[in-house]
PDB file of C-alpha atoms in Angstrom:
ATOM      1  CA  MET A  20      10.451  11.640  -7.593  1.00 34.00           C
ATOM      2  CA  SER A  21       7.786  13.885  -9.080  1.00 36.00           C
ATOM      3  CA  HIS A  22       8.207  16.946 -11.209  1.00 36.00           C
ATOM      4  CA  ASP A  23       6.737  20.161  -9.879  1.00 37.00           C
ATOM      5  CA  GLY A  24       5.602  21.472 -13.234  1.00 38.00           C
ATOM      6  CA  SER A  25       8.606  23.796 -13.507  1.00 38.00           C
ATOM      7  CA  GLY A  26       8.700  23.116 -17.231  1.00 44.00           C
ATOM      8  CA  ALA A  27       5.370  24.909 -17.557  1.00 48.00           C
ATOM      9  CA  HIS A  28       4.918  28.647 -17.333  1.00 52.00           C
ATOM     10  CA  ALA A  29       3.581  29.905 -14.012  1.00 50.00           C
ATOM     11  CA  GLY A  30      -0.120  30.624 -14.306  1.00 62.00           C
ATOM     12  CA  GLU A  31      -0.326  28.948 -17.712  1.00 77.00           C
ATOM     13  CA  ARG A  32      -3.843  27.895 -18.671  1.00 87.00           C
ATOM     14  CA  ALA A  33      -4.140  25.370 -21.452  1.00 89.00           C
ATOM     15  CA  GLU A  34      -6.588  25.951 -24.286  1.00 87.00           C
ATOM     16  CA  TRP A  35      -7.732  22.798 -26.026  1.00 92.00           C
ATOM     17  CA  GLY A  36     -10.778  23.425 -28.158  1.00 88.00           C
ATOM     18  CA  PRO A  37     -14.567  23.393 -27.768  1.00 91.00           C
ATOM     19  CA  LEU A  38     -14.628  20.616 -25.140  1.00 93.00           C
ATOM     20  CA  GLY A  39     -12.654  22.900 -22.860  1.00 93.00           C
ATOM     21  CA  ALA A  40     -15.659  25.161 -22.445  1.00 94.00           C
ATOM     22  CA  ASP A  41     -17.649  22.322 -20.894  1.00 96.00           C
ATOM     23  CA  HIS A  42     -15.051  20.679 -18.637  1.00 98.00           C
ATOM     24  CA  SER A  43     -12.563  21.718 -15.974  1.00 98.00           C
ATOM     25  CA  PHE A  44      -9.748  19.703 -17.549  1.00 98.00           C
ATOM     26  CA  ALA A  45      -9.155  16.612 -19.678  1.00 98.00           C
ATOM     27  CA  LEU A  46      -7.817  13.194 -18.630  1.00 98.00           C
ATOM     28  CA  CYS A  47      -6.613  10.957 -21.462  1.00 98.00           C
ATOM     29  CA  LEU A  48      -6.501   7.257 -20.529  1.00 99.00           C
ATOM     30  CA  THR A  49      -3.942   5.004 -22.239  1.00 99.00           C
ATOM     31  CA  HIS A  50      -2.696   1.414 -21.902  1.00 98.00           C
ATOM     32  CA  ASP A  51       0.504   0.127 -23.540  1.00 98.00           C
ATOM     33  CA  VAL A  52       0.133  -3.566 -24.405  1.00 97.00           C
ATOM     34  CA  ASP A  53       3.715  -4.772 -24.003  1.00 94.00           C
ATOM     35  CA  ARG A  54       3.565  -8.393 -22.795  1.00 88.00           C
ATOM     36  CA  PRO A  55       0.033  -9.776 -22.298  1.00 92.00           C
ATOM     37  CA  TYR A  56       1.445 -13.277 -21.715  1.00 89.00           C
ATOM     38  CA  LYS A  57       3.551 -14.068 -18.658  1.00 70.00           C
ATOM     39  CA  THR A  58       6.380 -16.208 -20.064  1.00 61.00           C
ATOM     40  CA  TYR A  59      10.041 -15.496 -19.334  1.00 52.00           C
ATOM     41  CA  GLN A  60       8.971 -13.233 -16.451  1.00 46.00           C
ATOM     42  CA  SER A  61       8.221 -16.291 -14.292  1.00 45.00           C
ATOM     43  CA  LEU A  62      11.844 -17.412 -14.423  1.00 45.00           C
ATOM     44  CA  TYR A  63      13.205 -13.870 -14.180  1.00 45.00           C
ATOM     45  CA  TYR A  64      11.288 -12.952 -11.023  1.00 46.00           C
ATOM     46  CA  ALA A  65      11.748 -16.391  -9.444  1.00 42.00           C
ATOM     47  CA  VAL A  66      15.521 -15.954  -9.683  1.00 42.00           C
ATOM     48  CA  LYS A  67      15.594 -12.240  -8.889  1.00 46.00           C
ATOM     49  CA  HIS A  68      13.368 -12.489  -5.810  1.00 45.00           C
ATOM     50  CA  ARG A  69      14.163 -16.120  -4.899  1.00 50.00           C
ATOM     51  CA  ASP A  70      10.443 -16.740  -5.103  1.00 51.00           C
ATOM     52  CA  PRO A  71       9.440 -20.160  -6.496  1.00 54.00           C
ATOM     53  CA  ASP A  72       5.777 -19.109  -6.330  1.00 55.00           C
ATOM     54  CA  GLN A  73       6.452 -17.175  -9.536  1.00 49.00           C
ATOM     55  CA  PHE A  74       6.199 -20.520 -11.341  1.00 48.00           C
ATOM     56  CA  ARG A  75       2.698 -21.168  -9.969  1.00 56.00           C
ATOM     57  CA  ASP A  76       0.834 -19.541 -12.869  1.00 51.00           C
ATOM     58  CA  TRP A  77       3.060 -21.296 -15.400  1.00 48.00           C
ATOM     59  CA  TRP A  78       2.434 -24.705 -13.790  1.00 47.00           C
ATOM     60  CA  ARG A  79      -1.320 -24.083 -13.731  1.00 51.00           C
ATOM     61  CA  GLY A  80      -1.449 -22.761 -17.273  1.00 52.00           C
ATOM     62  CA  GLU A  81      -2.772 -19.422 -16.007  1.00 64.00           C
ATOM     63  CA  ASN A  82      -1.905 -16.016 -17.401  1.00 87.00           C
ATOM     64  CA  PRO A  83      -2.164 -13.162 -14.872  1.00 91.00           C
ATOM     65  CA  TYR A  84      -1.046 -10.537 -17.409  1.00 92.00           C
ATOM     66  CA  TRP A  85      -4.109 -11.010 -19.633  1.00 95.00           C
ATOM     67  CA  GLN A  86      -6.180  -8.212 -18.106  1.00 97.00           C
ATOM     68  CA  PHE A  87      -8.185  -6.903 -21.058  1.00 98.00           C
ATOM     69  CA  GLU A  88     -11.554  -8.049 -19.739  1.00 98.00           C
ATOM     70  CA  HIS A  89     -10.753  -6.649 -16.296  1.00 98.00           C
ATOM     71  CA  VAL A  90      -9.912  -3.224 -17.707  1.00 98.00           C
ATOM     72  CA  MET A  91     -12.968  -3.224 -19.962  1.00 98.00           C
ATOM     73  CA  GLN A  92     -15.262  -4.132 -17.060  1.00 98.00           C
ATOM     74  CA  LEU A  93     -13.743  -1.480 -14.810  1.00 98.00           C
ATOM     75  CA  GLU A  94     -14.044   1.244 -17.432  1.00 98.00           C
ATOM     76  CA  ASP A  95     -17.579   0.120 -18.292  1.00 98.00           C
ATOM     77  CA  GLU A  96     -18.531   0.629 -14.640  1.00 98.00           C
ATOM     78  CA  LEU A  97     -17.103   4.143 -14.763  1.00 98.00           C
ATOM     79  CA  GLY A  98     -18.691   4.929 -18.134  1.00 98.00           C
ATOM     80  CA  VAL A  99     -15.400   5.783 -19.853  1.00 98.00           C
ATOM     81  CA  ARG A 100     -13.188   4.509 -22.637  1.00 98.00           C
ATOM     82  CA  SER A 101      -9.421   4.512 -23.179  1.00 99.00           C
ATOM     83  CA  SER A 102      -6.818   3.700 -25.813  1.00 99.00           C
ATOM     84  CA  PHE A 103      -4.866   0.445 -26.098  1.00 98.00           C
ATOM     85  CA  ASN A 104      -1.486   0.902 -27.802  1.00 98.00           C
ATOM     86  CA  ILE A 105      -0.661  -2.353 -29.644  1.00 98.00           C
ATOM     87  CA  LEU A 106       2.966  -3.447 -30.102  1.00 96.00           C
ATOM     88  CA  ASN A 107       4.377  -5.338 -33.084  1.00 94.00           C
ATOM     89  CA  GLU A 108       7.898  -6.000 -31.823  1.00 80.00           C
ATOM     90  CA  GLN A 109      10.649  -7.581 -33.909  1.00 61.00           C
ATOM     91  CA  ARG A 110      11.916 -11.109 -33.223  1.00 58.00           C
ATOM     92  CA  LEU A 111      15.435 -11.300 -31.836  1.00 42.00           C
ATOM     93  CA  LEU A 112      16.613 -14.446 -33.639  1.00 45.00           C
ATOM     94  CA  ARG A 113      14.879 -13.673 -36.915  1.00 51.00           C
ATOM     95  CA  ASP A 114      15.162  -9.904 -37.254  1.00 59.00           C
ATOM     96  CA  LYS A 115      18.282  -8.823 -35.333  1.00 51.00           C
ATOM     97  CA  PRO A 116      21.972  -9.412 -36.232  1.00 57.00           C
ATOM     98  CA  ILE A 117      23.764 -12.330 -34.548  1.00 56.00           C
ATOM     99  CA  ARG A 118      25.931 -10.012 -32.427  1.00 55.00           C
ATOM    100  CA  GLU A 119      22.768  -8.859 -30.613  1.00 56.00           C
ATOM    101  CA  TRP A 120      21.715 -12.408 -29.670  1.00 46.00           C
ATOM    102  CA  PHE A 121      24.221 -12.484 -26.815  1.00 49.00           C
ATOM    103  CA  SER A 122      22.866  -9.479 -24.914  1.00 56.00           C
ATOM    104  CA  ILE A 123      20.807 -10.261 -21.793  1.00 56.00           C
ATOM    105  CA  ASP A 124      19.045  -6.915 -22.230  1.00 61.00           C
ATOM    106  CA  ASN A 125      17.977  -7.910 -25.728  1.00 50.00           C
ATOM    107  CA  TRP A 126      16.529 -11.200 -24.511  1.00 47.00           C
ATOM    108  CA  LYS A 127      14.514  -9.294 -21.938  1.00 59.00           C
ATOM    109  CA  LEU A 128      13.437  -6.767 -24.556  1.00 63.00           C
ATOM    110  CA  TYR A 129      12.420  -9.159 -27.331  1.00 56.00           C
ATOM    111  CA  ALA A 130      11.448 -12.332 -25.452  1.00 61.00           C
ATOM    112  CA  GLY A 131       7.791 -12.873 -24.659  1.00 61.00           C
ATOM    113  CA  ARG A 132       6.583 -10.802 -27.608  1.00 80.00           C
ATOM    114  CA  TYR A 133       3.122 -11.444 -28.982  1.00 90.00           C
ATOM    115  CA  SER A 134       2.016 -11.695 -32.573  1.00 91.00           C
ATOM    116  CA  LEU A 135      -0.739  -9.911 -34.443  1.00 95.00           C
ATOM    117  CA  ASP A 136      -1.389 -13.316 -36.049  1.00 93.00           C
ATOM    118  CA  ASP A 137      -2.399 -14.730 -32.659  1.00 94.00           C
ATOM    119  CA  PRO A 138      -6.173 -15.406 -32.833  1.00 96.00           C
ATOM    120  CA  ALA A 139      -6.632 -14.421 -29.175  1.00 96.00           C
ATOM    121  CA  ILE A 140      -4.905 -11.078 -29.789  1.00 97.00           C
ATOM    122  CA  VAL A 141      -6.930 -10.478 -32.951  1.00 98.00           C
ATOM    123  CA  ASP A 142     -10.167 -11.283 -31.118  1.00 98.00           C
ATOM    124  CA  VAL A 143      -9.460  -8.954 -28.216  1.00 98.00           C
ATOM    125  CA  ILE A 144      -8.503  -6.127 -30.595  1.00 98.00           C
ATOM    126  CA  HIS A 145     -11.815  -6.587 -32.384  1.00 98.00           C
ATOM    127  CA  ASP A 146     -13.705  -6.709 -29.060  1.00 98.00           C
ATOM    128  CA  LEU A 147     -12.065  -3.518 -27.867  1.00 98.00           C
ATOM    129  CA  ASP A 148     -12.695  -1.713 -31.131  1.00 98.00           C
ATOM    130  CA  ALA A 149     -16.332  -2.815 -31.278  1.00 98.00           C
ATOM    131  CA  GLY A 150     -16.844  -1.691 -27.681  1.00 98.00           C
ATOM    132  CA  GLY A 151     -15.681   1.853 -28.323  1.00 98.00           C
ATOM    133  CA  TRP A 152     -12.091   1.608 -27.110  1.00 98.00           C
ATOM    134  CA  GLU A 153      -9.403   3.196 -29.259  1.00 98.00           C
ATOM    135  CA  ILE A 154      -6.819   0.947 -30.900  1.00 98.00           C
ATOM    136  CA  ALA A 155      -3.550   2.859 -31.290  1.00 98.00           C
ATOM    137  CA  LEU A 156       0.027   2.094 -32.313  1.00 98.00           C
ATOM    138  CA  HIS A 157       2.797   1.210 -29.858  1.00 98.00           C
ATOM    139  CA  GLY A 158       5.848   1.723 -32.037  1.00 97.00           C
ATOM    140  CA  SER A 159       8.483  -0.986 -31.477  1.00 95.00           C
ATOM    141  CA  TYR A 160      11.758  -0.323 -29.646  1.00 93.00           C
ATOM    142  CA  ASP A 161      13.854   0.703 -32.661  1.00 92.00           C
ATOM    143  CA  SER A 162      11.070   2.191 -34.760  1.00 96.00           C
ATOM    144  CA  TYR A 163      11.410   5.682 -33.258  1.00 97.00           C
ATOM    145  CA  ASP A 164      14.048   6.358 -35.929  1.00 97.00           C
ATOM    146  CA  ASP A 165      12.915   3.949 -38.650  1.00 97.00           C
ATOM    147  CA  ARG A 166      10.104   5.388 -40.735  1.00 98.00           C
ATOM    148  CA  GLU A 167       9.581   2.312 -42.875  1.00 97.00           C
ATOM    149  CA  ARG A 168       9.442   0.055 -39.836  1.00 96.00           C
ATOM    150  CA  LEU A 169       6.828   2.356 -38.299  1.00 98.00           C
ATOM    151  CA  ARG A 170       4.851   2.381 -41.530  1.00 98.00           C
ATOM    152  CA  HIS A 171       4.901  -1.433 -41.649  1.00 96.00           C
ATOM    153  CA  GLU A 172       3.718  -1.689 -38.041  1.00 97.00           C
ATOM    154  CA  LYS A 173       0.918   0.815 -38.605  1.00 98.00           C
ATOM    155  CA  GLU A 174      -0.286  -0.890 -41.779  1.00 98.00           C
ATOM    156  CA  THR A 175      -0.170  -4.340 -40.143  1.00 97.00           C
ATOM    157  CA  LEU A 176      -2.270  -3.128 -37.218  1.00 98.00           C
ATOM    158  CA  GLU A 177      -4.703  -1.392 -39.550  1.00 98.00           C
ATOM    159  CA  ARG A 178      -5.239  -4.645 -41.439  1.00 98.00           C
ATOM    160  CA  VAL A 179      -6.139  -6.338 -38.150  1.00 98.00           C
ATOM    161  CA  VAL A 180      -8.474  -3.652 -36.853  1.00 98.00           C
ATOM    162  CA  GLY A 181      -9.971  -2.827 -40.250  1.00 98.00           C
ATOM    163  CA  HIS A 182      -9.635   0.958 -40.266  1.00 98.00           C
ATOM    164  CA  PRO A 183      -6.958   3.692 -39.983  1.00 98.00           C
ATOM    165  CA  ILE A 184      -4.958   4.234 -36.795  1.00 98.00           C
ATOM    166  CA  THR A 185      -4.628   7.893 -35.786  1.00 98.00           C
ATOM    167  CA  GLY A 186      -1.976   7.935 -33.053  1.00 98.00           C
ATOM    168  CA  GLY A 187      -0.056   6.145 -30.349  1.00 98.00           C
ATOM    169  CA  ARG A 188       3.129   6.003 -28.289  1.00 98.00           C
ATOM    170  CA  GLN A 189       6.665   4.686 -28.794  1.00 98.00           C
ATOM    171  CA  HIS A 190       7.815   1.643 -26.794  1.00 96.00           C
ATOM    172  CA  TYR A 191      10.023   2.534 -23.778  1.00 95.00           C
ATOM    173  CA  LEU A 192       9.225   6.186 -24.552  1.00 98.00           C
ATOM    174  CA  ASN A 193      11.972   6.144 -27.201  1.00 97.00           C
ATOM    175  CA  LEU A 194      11.853   9.507 -28.917  1.00 98.00           C
ATOM    176  CA  ASN A 195      14.063  11.600 -31.168  1.00 98.00           C
ATOM    177  CA  VAL A 196      12.687  15.152 -31.262  1.00 97.00           C
ATOM    178  CA  PRO A 197      11.562  16.217 -33.787  1.00 97.00           C
ATOM    179  CA  ARG A 198      12.571  13.375 -36.112  1.00 98.00           C
ATOM    180  CA  THR A 199      10.228  10.739 -34.629  1.00 98.00           C
ATOM    181  CA  TRP A 200       7.276  13.090 -34.940  1.00 98.00           C
ATOM    182  CA  LYS A 201       8.199  13.760 -38.582  1.00 98.00           C
ATOM    183  CA  HIS A 202       8.043   9.997 -39.138  1.00 98.00           C
ATOM    184  CA  HIS A 203       4.651   9.840 -37.419  1.00 98.00           C
ATOM    185  CA  ARG A 204       3.268  12.653 -39.525  1.00 97.00           C
ATOM    186  CA  ALA A 205       4.697  11.185 -42.747  1.00 98.00           C
ATOM    187  CA  ILE A 206       2.974   7.802 -42.227  1.00 98.00           C
ATOM    188  CA  GLY A 207      -0.369   9.397 -41.414  1.00 97.00           C
ATOM    189  CA  LEU A 208      -0.450   9.492 -37.629  1.00 98.00           C
ATOM    190  CA  GLN A 209      -2.157  12.569 -36.205  1.00 97.00           C
ATOM    191  CA  TYR A 210      -0.995  12.563 -32.586  1.00 98.00           C
ATOM    192  CA  ASP A 211       1.670  11.139 -30.266  1.00 98.00           C
ATOM    193  CA  THR A 212       1.719  10.556 -26.488  1.00 98.00           C
ATOM    194  CA  THR A 213       5.378   9.539 -26.057  1.00 98.00           C
ATOM    195  CA  LEU A 214       6.866  12.711 -24.592  1.00 98.00           C
ATOM    196  CA  GLY A 215       7.290  12.094 -20.867  1.00 98.00           C
ATOM    197  CA  SER A 216       9.338  10.191 -18.318  1.00 97.00           C
ATOM    198  CA  ASN A 217       9.630   6.569 -17.205  1.00 95.00           C
ATOM    199  CA  ASP A 218      11.023   7.513 -13.794  1.00 96.00           C
ATOM    200  CA  SER A 219       9.065  10.634 -12.744  1.00 97.00           C
ATOM    201  CA  TYR A 220       5.705  12.313 -13.249  1.00 98.00           C
ATOM    202  CA  GLY A 221       4.159  15.755 -13.584  1.00 98.00           C
ATOM    203  CA  PHE A 222       3.491  18.552 -16.081  1.00 97.00           C
ATOM    204  CA  GLN A 223       7.112  19.189 -17.026  1.00 95.00           C
ATOM    205  CA  TYR A 224       6.131  19.853 -20.654  1.00 96.00           C
ATOM    206  CA  GLY A 225       3.297  22.241 -19.938  1.00 95.00           C
ATOM    207  CA  TYR A 226      -0.417  21.915 -19.421  1.00 97.00           C
ATOM    208  CA  GLY A 227      -1.823  21.545 -22.884  1.00 95.00           C
ATOM    209  CA  PRO A 228      -1.359  19.703 -26.157  1.00 95.00           C
ATOM    210  CA  TYR A 229       0.864  21.448 -28.642  1.00 92.00           C
ATOM    211  CA  ARG A 230       1.832  21.285 -32.282  1.00 95.00           C
ATOM    212  CA  PRO A 231       5.563  20.875 -33.023  1.00 96.00           C
ATOM    213  CA  PHE A 232       5.088  21.730 -36.724  1.00 95.00           C
ATOM    214  CA  ASP A 233       2.344  24.385 -36.422  1.00 92.00           C
ATOM    215  CA  ASP A 234      -0.073  22.105 -38.250  1.00 95.00           C
ATOM    216  CA  ALA A 235      -2.622  19.408 -37.432  1.00 95.00           C
ATOM    217  CA  PHE A 236      -0.117  17.039 -35.797  1.00 97.00           C
ATOM    218  CA  VAL A 237      -0.554  17.157 -32.001  1.00 97.00           C
ATOM    219  CA  VAL A 238       1.586  15.998 -29.076  1.00 98.00           C
ATOM    220  CA  PHE A 239      -0.141  15.041 -25.816  1.00 98.00           C
ATOM    221  CA  PRO A 240       2.658  14.872 -23.202  1.00 98.00           C
ATOM    222  CA  LEU A 241       2.551  11.925 -20.808  1.00 98.00           C
ATOM    223  CA  THR A 242       1.796  13.110 -17.265  1.00 98.00           C
ATOM    224  CA  VAL A 243       1.983   9.941 -15.183  1.00 98.00           C
ATOM    225  CA  MET A 244       2.919   6.295 -15.661  1.00 98.00           C
ATOM    226  CA  GLU A 245       1.726   3.930 -12.933  1.00 98.00           C
ATOM    227  CA  PHE A 246       5.067   2.512 -11.799  1.00 97.00           C
ATOM    228  CA  THR A 247       6.609   5.974 -11.323  1.00 98.00           C
ATOM    229  CA  LEU A 248       4.270   6.600  -8.376  1.00 98.00           C
ATOM    230  CA  PRO A 249       5.885   6.152  -4.945  1.00 97.00           C
ATOM    231  CA  ASN A 250       5.378   3.083  -2.748  1.00 97.00           C
ATOM    232  CA  VAL A 251       2.128   1.929  -4.317  1.00 98.00           C
ATOM    233  CA  CYS A 252       2.278  -1.539  -2.743  1.00 96.00           C
ATOM    234  CA  THR A 253       3.219  -0.389   0.754  1.00 97.00           C
ATOM    235  CA  ASP A 254       1.624   3.069   0.988  1.00 98.00           C
ATOM    236  CA  PRO A 255      -1.286   3.313  -1.465  1.00 98.00           C
ATOM    237  CA  GLU A 256      -2.718   6.380   0.284  1.00 98.00           C
ATOM    238  CA  GLY A 257       0.552   8.228  -0.219  1.00 98.00           C
ATOM    239  CA  ALA A 258       0.507   7.319  -3.912  1.00 98.00           C
ATOM    240  CA  TRP A 259      -3.112   8.429  -4.114  1.00 98.00           C
ATOM    241  CA  ARG A 260      -2.252  11.821  -2.628  1.00 98.00           C
ATOM    242  CA  GLU A 261       0.233  12.315  -5.468  1.00 98.00           C
ATOM    243  CA  LEU A 262      -2.392  11.398  -8.067  1.00 98.00           C
ATOM    244  CA  GLU A 263      -4.958  13.683  -6.481  1.00 98.00           C
ATOM    245  CA  ARG A 264      -2.421  16.491  -6.437  1.00 98.00           C
ATOM    246  CA  LEU A 265      -1.901  16.011 -10.190  1.00 98.00           C
ATOM    247  CA  LEU A 266      -5.661  16.105 -10.750  1.00 98.00           C
ATOM    248  CA  GLU A 267      -5.938  19.348  -8.796  1.00 98.00           C
ATOM    249  CA  GLU A 268      -3.059  20.860 -10.744  1.00 98.00           C
ATOM    250  CA  ALA A 269      -4.755  19.817 -13.986  1.00 98.00           C
ATOM    251  CA  ARG A 270      -8.017  21.444 -12.867  1.00 98.00           C
ATOM    252  CA  ASP A 271      -6.287  24.638 -11.737  1.00 97.00           C
ATOM    253  CA  HIS A 272      -4.618  25.012 -15.147  1.00 97.00           C
ATOM    254  CA  HIS A 273      -7.431  23.679 -17.341  1.00 97.00           C
ATOM    255  CA  ALA A 274      -4.870  21.124 -18.475  1.00 98.00           C
ATOM    256  CA  VAL A 275      -4.805  17.993 -20.596  1.00 98.00           C
ATOM    257  CA  MET A 276      -3.462  15.221 -18.354  1.00 98.00           C
ATOM    258  CA  THR A 277      -2.406  11.882 -19.850  1.00 98.00           C
ATOM    259  CA  ALA A 278      -2.166   8.698 -17.767  1.00 99.00           C
ATOM    260  CA  LEU A 279      -0.577   5.354 -18.675  1.00 99.00           C
ATOM    261  CA  TRP A 280      -1.512   2.098 -16.919  1.00 98.00           C
ATOM    262  CA  HIS A 281      -0.032  -1.090 -18.410  1.00 98.00           C
ATOM    263  CA  PRO A 282      -2.590  -3.940 -18.410  1.00 97.00           C
ATOM    264  CA  ARG A 283      -0.386  -6.215 -16.296  1.00 96.00           C
ATOM    265  CA  TYR A 284      -0.651  -3.706 -13.424  1.00 97.00           C
ATOM    266  CA  PHE A 285      -4.325  -4.621 -13.089  1.00 98.00           C
ATOM    267  CA  SER A 286      -3.315  -8.125 -11.962  1.00 96.00           C
ATOM    268  CA  ASP A 287      -3.177  -9.334  -8.352  1.00 93.00           C
ATOM    269  CA  GLU A 288       0.618  -9.439  -8.655  1.00 91.00           C
ATOM    270  CA  HIS A 289       0.652  -5.641  -8.520  1.00 95.00           C
ATOM    271  CA  ALA A 290      -1.249  -4.723  -5.375  1.00 97.00           C
ATOM    272  CA  ASN A 291      -3.250  -1.471  -5.295  1.00 98.00           C
ATOM    273  CA  TYR A 292      -2.583  -0.330  -8.877  1.00 98.00           C
ATOM    274  CA  ALA A 293      -6.054  -1.243 -10.186  1.00 98.00           C
ATOM    275  CA  ASP A 294      -7.694   0.490  -7.225  1.00 98.00           C
ATOM    276  CA  LEU A 295      -5.610   3.615  -7.812  1.00 98.00           C
ATOM    277  CA  TYR A 296      -6.640   3.672 -11.462  1.00 98.00           C
ATOM    278  CA  TYR A 297     -10.304   3.400 -10.507  1.00 98.00           C
ATOM    279  CA  ARG A 298      -9.953   6.224  -7.989  1.00 98.00           C
ATOM    280  CA  LEU A 299      -8.100   8.367 -10.543  1.00 98.00           C
ATOM    281  CA  VAL A 300     -10.897   8.115 -13.092  1.00 99.00           C
ATOM    282  CA  GLU A 301     -13.688   8.378 -10.532  1.00 98.00           C
ATOM    283  CA  ARG A 302     -12.205  11.516  -8.967  1.00 98.00           C
ATOM    284  CA  ALA A 303     -11.578  13.130 -12.359  1.00 98.00           C
ATOM    285  CA  LEU A 304     -15.231  12.628 -13.265  1.00 98.00           C
ATOM    286  CA  GLU A 305     -16.295  14.117  -9.926  1.00 98.00           C
ATOM    287  CA  MET A 306     -14.134  17.151 -10.756  1.00 98.00           C
ATOM    288  CA  ASP A 307     -16.035  17.606 -14.049  1.00 98.00           C
ATOM    289  CA  ALA A 308     -13.159  16.479 -16.245  1.00 98.00           C
ATOM    290  CA  TRP A 309     -13.522  15.172 -19.753  1.00 98.00           C
ATOM    291  CA  VAL A 310     -12.218  11.579 -19.622  1.00 98.00           C
ATOM    292  CA  GLY A 311     -11.465   9.363 -22.607  1.00 98.00           C
ATOM    293  CA  PRO A 312      -8.919   8.201 -25.194  1.00 98.00           C
ATOM    294  CA  PRO A 313      -6.553  10.727 -26.796  1.00 98.00           C
ATOM    295  CA  GLY A 314      -7.833   9.993 -30.300  1.00 98.00           C
ATOM    296  CA  GLU A 315     -11.300  11.169 -29.294  1.00 98.00           C
ATOM    297  CA  LEU A 316      -9.914  14.341 -27.751  1.00 98.00           C
ATOM    298  CA  TYR A 317      -7.816  14.949 -30.858  1.00 97.00           C
ATOM    299  CA  ALA A 318     -10.910  14.665 -33.058  1.00 97.00           C
ATOM    300  CA  SER A 319     -12.638  17.357 -30.973  1.00 96.00           C
ATOM    301  CA  LEU A 320      -9.846  19.929 -31.307  1.00 96.00           C
ATOM    302  CA  ASP A 321      -9.851  22.918 -33.575  1.00 92.00           C
ATOM    303  CA  HIS A 322      -6.810  22.797 -35.832  1.00 89.00           C
ATOM    304  CA  PRO A 323      -5.976  26.424 -36.684  1.00 66.00           C
ATOM    305  CA  PRO A 324      -3.015  27.170 -38.947  1.00 68.00           C
ATOM    306  CA  ASP A 325      -1.461  29.390 -36.257  1.00 52.00           C
ATOM    307  CA  ALA A 326      -1.327  26.694 -33.546  1.00 44.00           C
ATOM    308  CA  ALA A 327       1.178  27.176 -30.717  1.00 44.00           C
ATOM    309  CA  ALA A 328       4.763  26.346 -31.549  1.00 43.00           C
ATOM    310  CA  GLN A 329       7.002  23.841 -29.816  1.00 47.00           C
ATOM    311  CA  PRO A 330       7.648  24.777 -26.138  1.00 48.00           C
ATOM    312  CA  ALA A 331      10.936  26.466 -25.326  1.00 42.00           C
ATOM    313  CA  GLY A 332      13.631  24.154 -24.063  1.00 41.00           C
ATOM    314  CA  LEU A 333      12.384  21.014 -25.813  1.00 51.00           C
ATOM    315  CA  ARG A 334      15.463  19.311 -27.146  1.00 43.00           C
ATOM    316  CA  GLN A 335      16.428  16.255 -29.081  1.00 43.00           C
ATOM    317  CA  ARG A 336      16.441  13.274 -26.750  1.00 43.00           C
ATOM    318  CA  ARG A 337      15.890   9.563 -26.471  1.00 43.00           C
ATOM    319  CA  HIS A 338      14.528   7.602 -23.525  1.00 41.00           C
ATOM    320  CA  ALA A 339      15.893   4.085 -23.225  1.00 37.00           C
TER     321      ALA A 339
END
């Protein structure tokens, strides 16, 4: 189900700095790197869907979730760049108390994690960074309310990439408002893209970026996540009409729209999602939108001391 933008003021027109004078709206492109290796998912989906073909990739030693090169090639063709939010999740058996080992949800959450010591992960981070893509932080599941954990994850990622990280998004959209943003600001992050929904889409938090502390820290609300779109596999044109409607709403309100496509949704296992992403970016460019990673848009903003305050009705919450 989509949101109709009722959280935004009727007729609201977002103002977002000098770039806004040259473009009809902005589209920020983001990718959360959760599980780039297909591991436990083969067993999970084979049992859930009674589909033994799920083991095919495992038997062949193939990895359909490793889609970095595909995304890079697609965005190269379109002449755009995006951000990749990198996750440094805890290990269940090493980092969590024994009582949590017996939860099926925890095995799903922590199994299949990747390591920032993995040479293949390090190489692809370096390739992305060298090619102009933004490397951002994907705060781990419990880090939304753990400042020191967030600081450790940020510093670890910065050692890999070789320069400061300016923003990112929390895993599973976990968010405590405003405490999580205070943690972000305290460890040196400049923006966050967590605020949004994992079961709906739209401009429910307004049309522009805003500053919860009236300073340089900026929140870019999440507008649409790929798997919240309706019937993508069976009715891609219907899903496209929803995306195009969001683009038109963004244009009409001079908005900043933020999209999230997980890399695994570019695989053949997820029919039509890659095509929808391509059409989304292509149509935004045709509509004279600015398109790129949120860190680049953040860097272009003016940061006046009297920036807009937190929108009315925003309350403390946590997505799980």
